[in-house]
Short mmCIF file of C-alpha atoms in Angstrom, two decimals:
data_model
loop_
_atom_site.label_atom_id
_atom_site.label_comp_id
_atom_site.label_asym_id
_atom_site.label_seq_id
_atom_site.Cartn_x
_atom_site.Cartn_y
_atom_site.Cartn_z
CA MET A 1 0.13 -0.01 0.07
CA SER A 2 2.72 2.33 0.97
CA ASP A 3 4.57 1.47 -2.15
CA GLN A 4 1.69 2.40 -4.23
CA VAL A 5 1.55 5.72 -2.45
CA ASP A 6 5.13 6.32 -2.93
CA ALA A 7 4.75 5.32 -6.73
CA GLN A 8 1.89 7.71 -7.12
CA GLY A 9 3.97 10.62 -5.45
CA ALA A 10 6.91 9.78 -7.71
CA GLU A 11 4.60 9.96 -10.85
CA ALA A 12 2.93 12.97 -9.81
CA GLY A 13 6.31 14.90 -9.28
CA GLY A 14 7.16 16.92 -6.27
CA SER A 15 4.73 19.93 -5.17
CA ARG A 16 5.67 23.22 -3.50
CA SER A 17 2.25 23.39 -1.73
CA VAL A 18 2.36 23.19 1.85
CA ARG A 19 -0.61 20.78 1.77
CA ALA A 20 1.87 18.31 0.44
CA LEU A 21 3.59 18.10 3.68
CA PHE A 22 0.59 16.56 5.28
CA ARG A 23 -0.59 14.34 2.30
CA ASP A 24 0.69 10.97 2.00
CA ASN A 25 -0.06 10.75 -1.74
CA GLU A 26 1.87 14.04 -2.58
CA ARG A 27 5.61 14.59 -2.28
CA PHE A 28 6.69 18.11 -1.03
CA GLU A 29 9.78 19.37 -2.94
CA LEU A 30 10.92 22.95 -2.21
CA LEU A 31 14.05 22.76 -4.15
CA SER A 32 15.13 21.35 -7.48
CA GLY A 33 17.37 18.31 -7.54
CA PRO A 34 20.61 20.14 -8.30
CA ARG A 35 19.89 22.84 -5.64
CA ALA A 36 18.76 20.29 -3.00
CA THR A 37 22.30 18.55 -3.83
CA GLY A 38 24.18 21.74 -3.51
CA LEU A 39 22.49 22.47 0.06
CA VAL A 40 23.24 19.15 1.22
CA ARG A 41 26.77 19.54 0.11
CA ALA A 42 27.05 23.11 1.76
CA LEU A 43 25.51 21.59 5.06
CA ASN A 44 27.84 18.72 5.11
CA TYR A 45 30.83 20.88 4.52
CA PHE A 46 29.78 22.95 7.42
CA GLY A 47 29.42 19.90 9.43
CA LEU A 48 32.87 18.72 8.70
CA ILE A 49 34.70 21.98 9.06
CA VAL A 50 33.25 23.61 12.01
CA PRO A 51 33.75 20.85 14.65
CA LEU A 52 37.43 20.69 13.47
CA LEU A 53 37.89 24.52 13.56
CA VAL A 54 36.65 24.42 17.30
CA VAL A 55 39.51 21.86 18.10
CA PHE A 56 42.09 23.92 15.88
CA ALA A 57 41.03 27.00 17.90
CA ALA A 58 41.66 25.00 21.21
CA ILE A 59 44.97 23.89 20.11
CA ILE A 60 46.21 27.42 18.98
CA VAL A 61 45.14 28.57 22.49
CA GLN A 62 46.93 25.61 23.96
CA LEU A 63 50.03 26.45 21.97
CA THR A 64 49.97 30.26 22.55
CA GLY A 65 48.77 30.56 26.04
CA GLY A 66 50.56 27.36 27.24
CA GLU A 67 47.44 26.13 28.98
CA LEU A 68 47.08 22.32 28.54
CA PRO A 69 43.74 20.65 28.24
CA CYS A 70 42.27 18.66 31.08
CA SER A 71 41.23 15.16 30.54
CA HIS A 72 37.49 16.17 29.87
CA CYS A 73 38.71 18.80 27.24
CA ASN A 74 40.53 16.07 25.50
CA MET A 75 37.59 13.98 25.57
CA GLU A 76 35.51 16.59 24.20
CA ARG A 77 38.05 16.85 21.21
CA LEU A 78 37.17 13.09 20.68
CA GLY A 79 33.43 14.12 20.53
CA TYR A 80 34.24 16.64 17.92
CA PHE A 81 36.17 14.09 15.67
CA THR A 82 33.13 11.69 15.77
CA LEU A 83 30.76 14.62 14.89
CA ALA A 84 32.74 15.44 11.77
CA LEU A 85 32.97 11.65 10.58
CA GLY A 86 29.18 11.67 9.56
CA PRO A 87 29.68 14.60 7.14
CA ALA A 88 33.11 13.28 5.83
CA LEU A 89 31.35 9.76 4.89
CA ASN A 90 28.39 11.72 3.50
CA LEU A 91 30.60 13.94 0.95
CA ARG A 92 32.83 11.01 0.28
CA PHE A 93 30.47 8.10 -0.30
CA GLY A 94 26.98 9.64 -0.64
CA ILE A 95 24.39 10.54 1.63
CA ARG A 96 23.13 7.87 4.02
CA PRO A 97 21.25 7.66 7.32
CA SER A 98 23.89 5.57 8.88
CA HIS A 99 26.58 8.41 8.39
CA TYR A 100 24.18 10.83 10.26
CA GLY A 101 23.99 8.23 12.92
CA ILE A 102 27.70 8.23 13.58
CA SER A 103 27.52 12.08 14.09
CA LEU A 104 24.41 11.76 16.27
CA ALA A 105 26.59 9.43 18.60
CA GLY A 106 29.25 12.07 18.58
CA ALA A 107 26.89 14.83 19.57
CA MET A 108 25.57 12.65 22.52
CA PHE A 109 29.18 11.69 23.75
CA LEU A 110 30.19 15.48 23.43
CA GLY A 111 27.10 16.60 25.32
CA THR A 112 27.48 14.01 27.92
CA VAL A 113 31.20 14.82 28.57
CA SER A 114 30.54 18.68 28.61
CA LEU A 115 27.65 18.07 30.98
CA ASP A 116 29.69 15.85 33.32
CA MET A 117 32.26 18.73 33.26
CA MET A 118 29.84 21.50 34.01
CA VAL A 119 28.43 19.43 36.97
CA ARG A 120 31.83 18.82 38.43
CA VAL A 121 32.90 22.57 38.19
CA ALA A 122 29.59 23.63 39.67
CA GLN A 123 30.15 21.19 42.56
CA ASP A 124 34.05 21.91 43.01
CA VAL A 125 34.41 25.76 41.96
CA GLY A 126 30.98 27.04 42.05
CA PRO A 127 29.19 29.48 39.82
CA ALA A 128 32.39 31.42 38.98
CA GLY A 129 33.18 28.50 36.55
CA TRP A 130 36.63 27.24 35.25
CA GLY A 131 38.56 27.60 32.13
CA PRO A 132 38.90 30.32 29.49
CA VAL A 133 35.97 32.46 28.62
CA VAL A 134 34.70 33.13 24.79
CA LEU A 135 31.99 35.56 24.20
CA GLY A 136 30.81 35.48 27.83
CA LEU A 137 30.79 31.65 28.21
CA HIS A 138 33.26 29.19 29.26
CA VAL A 139 34.59 27.01 26.62
CA ASN A 140 33.02 23.92 28.27
CA SER A 141 29.76 25.55 28.24
CA TRP A 142 30.16 26.19 24.46
CA SER A 143 30.96 22.56 24.00
CA LEU A 144 27.42 21.74 25.56
CA ILE A 145 25.61 24.23 23.40
CA ILE A 146 27.41 22.94 20.42
CA SER A 147 26.51 19.42 20.96
CA ILE A 148 22.88 20.28 21.44
CA VAL A 149 22.85 22.37 18.19
CA ALA A 150 24.57 19.70 16.36
CA GLY A 151 22.06 16.97 17.80
CA ILE A 152 19.20 19.06 16.68
CA GLY A 153 20.80 19.66 13.13
CA VAL A 154 21.42 15.94 12.65
CA ALA A 155 17.81 15.22 13.44
CA VAL A 156 16.56 17.90 11.12
CA MET A 157 18.74 16.39 8.41
CA LEU A 158 17.45 12.99 8.98
CA LEU A 159 13.90 14.33 8.86
CA TRP A 160 14.70 15.61 5.17
CA GLU A 161 14.05 12.33 3.41
CA ARG A 162 14.52 14.00 -0.03
CA GLN A 163 18.15 13.89 0.13
CA PHE A 164 18.33 10.02 0.45
CA SER A 165 16.36 9.71 -2.73
CA LEU A 166 18.14 12.27 -5.01
CA PRO A 167 18.92 10.94 -8.57
CA PRO A 168 22.00 8.86 -8.87
CA SER A 169 23.63 11.33 -11.22
CA LEU A 170 23.38 13.89 -8.49
CA GLN A 171 24.42 11.35 -5.86
CA THR A 172 27.58 10.66 -7.77
CA ALA A 173 28.30 14.31 -7.90
CA LEU A 174 28.35 14.19 -4.14
CA SER A 175 31.11 11.56 -3.96
CA LYS A 176 33.18 9.73 -6.48
CA PRO A 177 35.82 10.66 -7.80
CA ILE A 178 37.07 12.78 -4.77
CA GLY A 179 36.78 16.32 -5.56
CA ARG A 180 39.78 18.84 -4.97
CA LEU A 181 37.72 20.71 -2.22
CA LEU A 182 36.86 17.53 -0.29
CA LEU A 183 40.51 16.40 -0.53
CA VAL A 184 41.78 19.68 0.93
CA ALA A 185 39.00 19.69 3.56
CA LEU A 186 39.98 15.97 4.55
CA LEU A 187 43.60 16.69 4.76
CA ILE A 188 42.89 19.85 6.96
CA VAL A 189 40.96 17.46 9.13
CA ILE A 190 43.70 14.80 9.25
CA GLY A 191 46.38 17.51 9.97
CA VAL A 192 44.37 18.85 12.96
CA ILE A 193 43.94 15.32 14.50
CA ALA A 194 47.68 14.71 13.96
CA VAL A 195 48.53 17.80 15.80
CA ASP A 196 46.05 16.71 18.59
CA LEU A 197 47.65 13.34 18.51
CA ILE A 198 51.15 14.75 19.06
CA SER A 199 49.75 16.84 22.01
CA VAL A 200 47.98 13.87 23.54
CA ILE A 201 51.24 11.86 23.38
CA PHE A 202 53.31 14.44 25.18
CA GLU A 203 50.67 15.29 27.66
CA CYS A 204 49.06 11.74 28.44
CA GLY A 205 51.95 9.41 27.43
CA PRO A 206 50.94 5.61 27.14
CA GLY A 207 48.10 5.80 29.71
CA ILE A 208 44.86 8.07 30.20
CA CYS A 209 45.13 11.71 30.55
CA PRO A 210 45.73 13.52 33.96
CA ASP A 211 42.31 14.64 35.56
CA SER A 212 43.78 18.03 36.33
CA PRO A 213 45.86 19.61 33.53
CA PRO A 214 49.66 19.66 34.21
CA ASP A 215 51.61 22.89 33.93
CA ASN A 216 54.06 21.69 31.32
CA TYR A 217 54.10 18.35 29.24
CA PRO A 218 55.05 15.19 31.43
CA TYR A 219 56.23 13.18 28.44
CA TRP A 220 58.04 16.10 26.68
CA PRO A 221 61.42 14.26 26.01
CA PHE A 222 63.63 17.37 25.54
CA MET B 1 45.84 4.34 25.82
CA PHE B 2 44.17 7.83 24.99
CA ALA B 3 46.73 8.53 22.21
CA LEU B 4 45.66 5.11 20.72
CA VAL B 5 42.04 6.37 20.31
CA VAL B 6 43.02 9.76 18.75
CA LEU B 7 45.36 7.65 16.38
CA GLY B 8 42.23 5.55 15.65
CA PHE B 9 40.35 8.76 14.55
CA LEU B 10 43.30 9.54 12.43
CA VAL B 11 43.08 6.01 10.74
CA ALA B 12 39.35 6.36 10.32
CA TYR B 13 39.69 9.57 8.37
CA LEU B 14 42.52 8.18 6.22
CA LEU B 15 40.17 5.19 5.46
CA ILE B 16 37.56 7.66 4.21
CA LEU B 17 40.31 9.46 2.16
CA ARG B 18 41.37 6.16 0.55
CA GLY B 19 37.69 5.07 -0.27
CA MET B 20 37.27 2.38 2.43
CA ARG B 21 33.61 2.91 3.66
CA LYS B 22 32.78 0.13 5.87
CA PRO B 23 36.08 -0.31 7.40
CA ALA B 24 35.77 3.45 8.38
CA ILE B 25 32.39 2.79 9.86
CA ALA B 26 33.32 -0.18 11.69
CA LEU B 27 36.39 1.67 13.12
CA ALA B 28 34.07 4.55 14.06
CA LEU B 29 31.81 2.28 16.12
CA VAL B 30 34.86 0.73 18.06
CA LEU B 31 36.11 4.21 18.70
CA GLN B 32 32.75 5.21 20.16
CA LEU B 33 33.01 2.28 22.44
CA ALA B 34 36.57 3.10 23.34
CA CYS B 35 35.46 6.72 23.89
CA LEU B 36 32.78 5.28 26.46
CA GLY B 37 35.57 3.38 28.16
CA LEU B 38 37.70 6.50 28.50
CA TYR B 39 34.79 8.44 29.83
CA PHE B 40 34.39 5.83 32.70
CA SER B 41 37.99 5.48 33.33
CA HIS B 42 38.05 9.20 34.04
CA SER B 43 35.31 9.13 36.66
CA TYR B 44 35.39 12.15 38.76
CA HIS B 45 33.60 12.34 42.17
CA VAL B 46 30.20 13.87 40.83
CA ASN B 47 27.64 13.19 43.23
CA TRP B 48 24.88 12.52 40.66
CA PRO B 49 21.49 12.37 42.49
CA TRP B 50 20.28 9.00 40.84
#
């Protein structure tokens, strides 16, 4: 029955009428195929670059300010890396719900760690908070806000079913062969993670990271 | 241990770059479990009101 309804919708073509949003036998299409593809591409590039920019900014502050990240801060970086995995998979292999699922897991992990950190700071330090302040909020608070916004963003993207049924020719334009822009974006992401890896090796060594950030790198060999 | 997880993320993105989708997704799932392990290994003394 639902197949018949889908077939009827496909035959009828998309409609821009708001009524089509609420009728099973009509398909709502606000954008043309190429425009929808362009929007999906842009949003996924946004989702790939923004989390890594946050980590990059944290690394710059770490290098210039000499303030090492705490263990929760290092774990939040892992949440950002997971968040960006979904868009990277989407842009490389085509749009799939499973890719968004990985980003959703990353948003949940980031939110959990940020909230845990906030409760701990509220308990130990009080309302004054702890850590650098950006635009009036502690960076840890920003991580919680970003995780919530990212979770809502992924949920909205999953609701947009049209992107999963774009014509194969447009889907191909999203992925193979790897474009120069995607290659550059992925190399930037890999570069940021490589710098973070070096930082973690010198700060945490072979074990887990210290709960309180040390004054200097404990495993720095020179 | 922590560095190994970060290295895992580096490998996951390299797999995506090389065009290996399923190994990248499998590694991402393993890394999520590792992240959870790290989270519980860093348990602070937060008195959650369960």
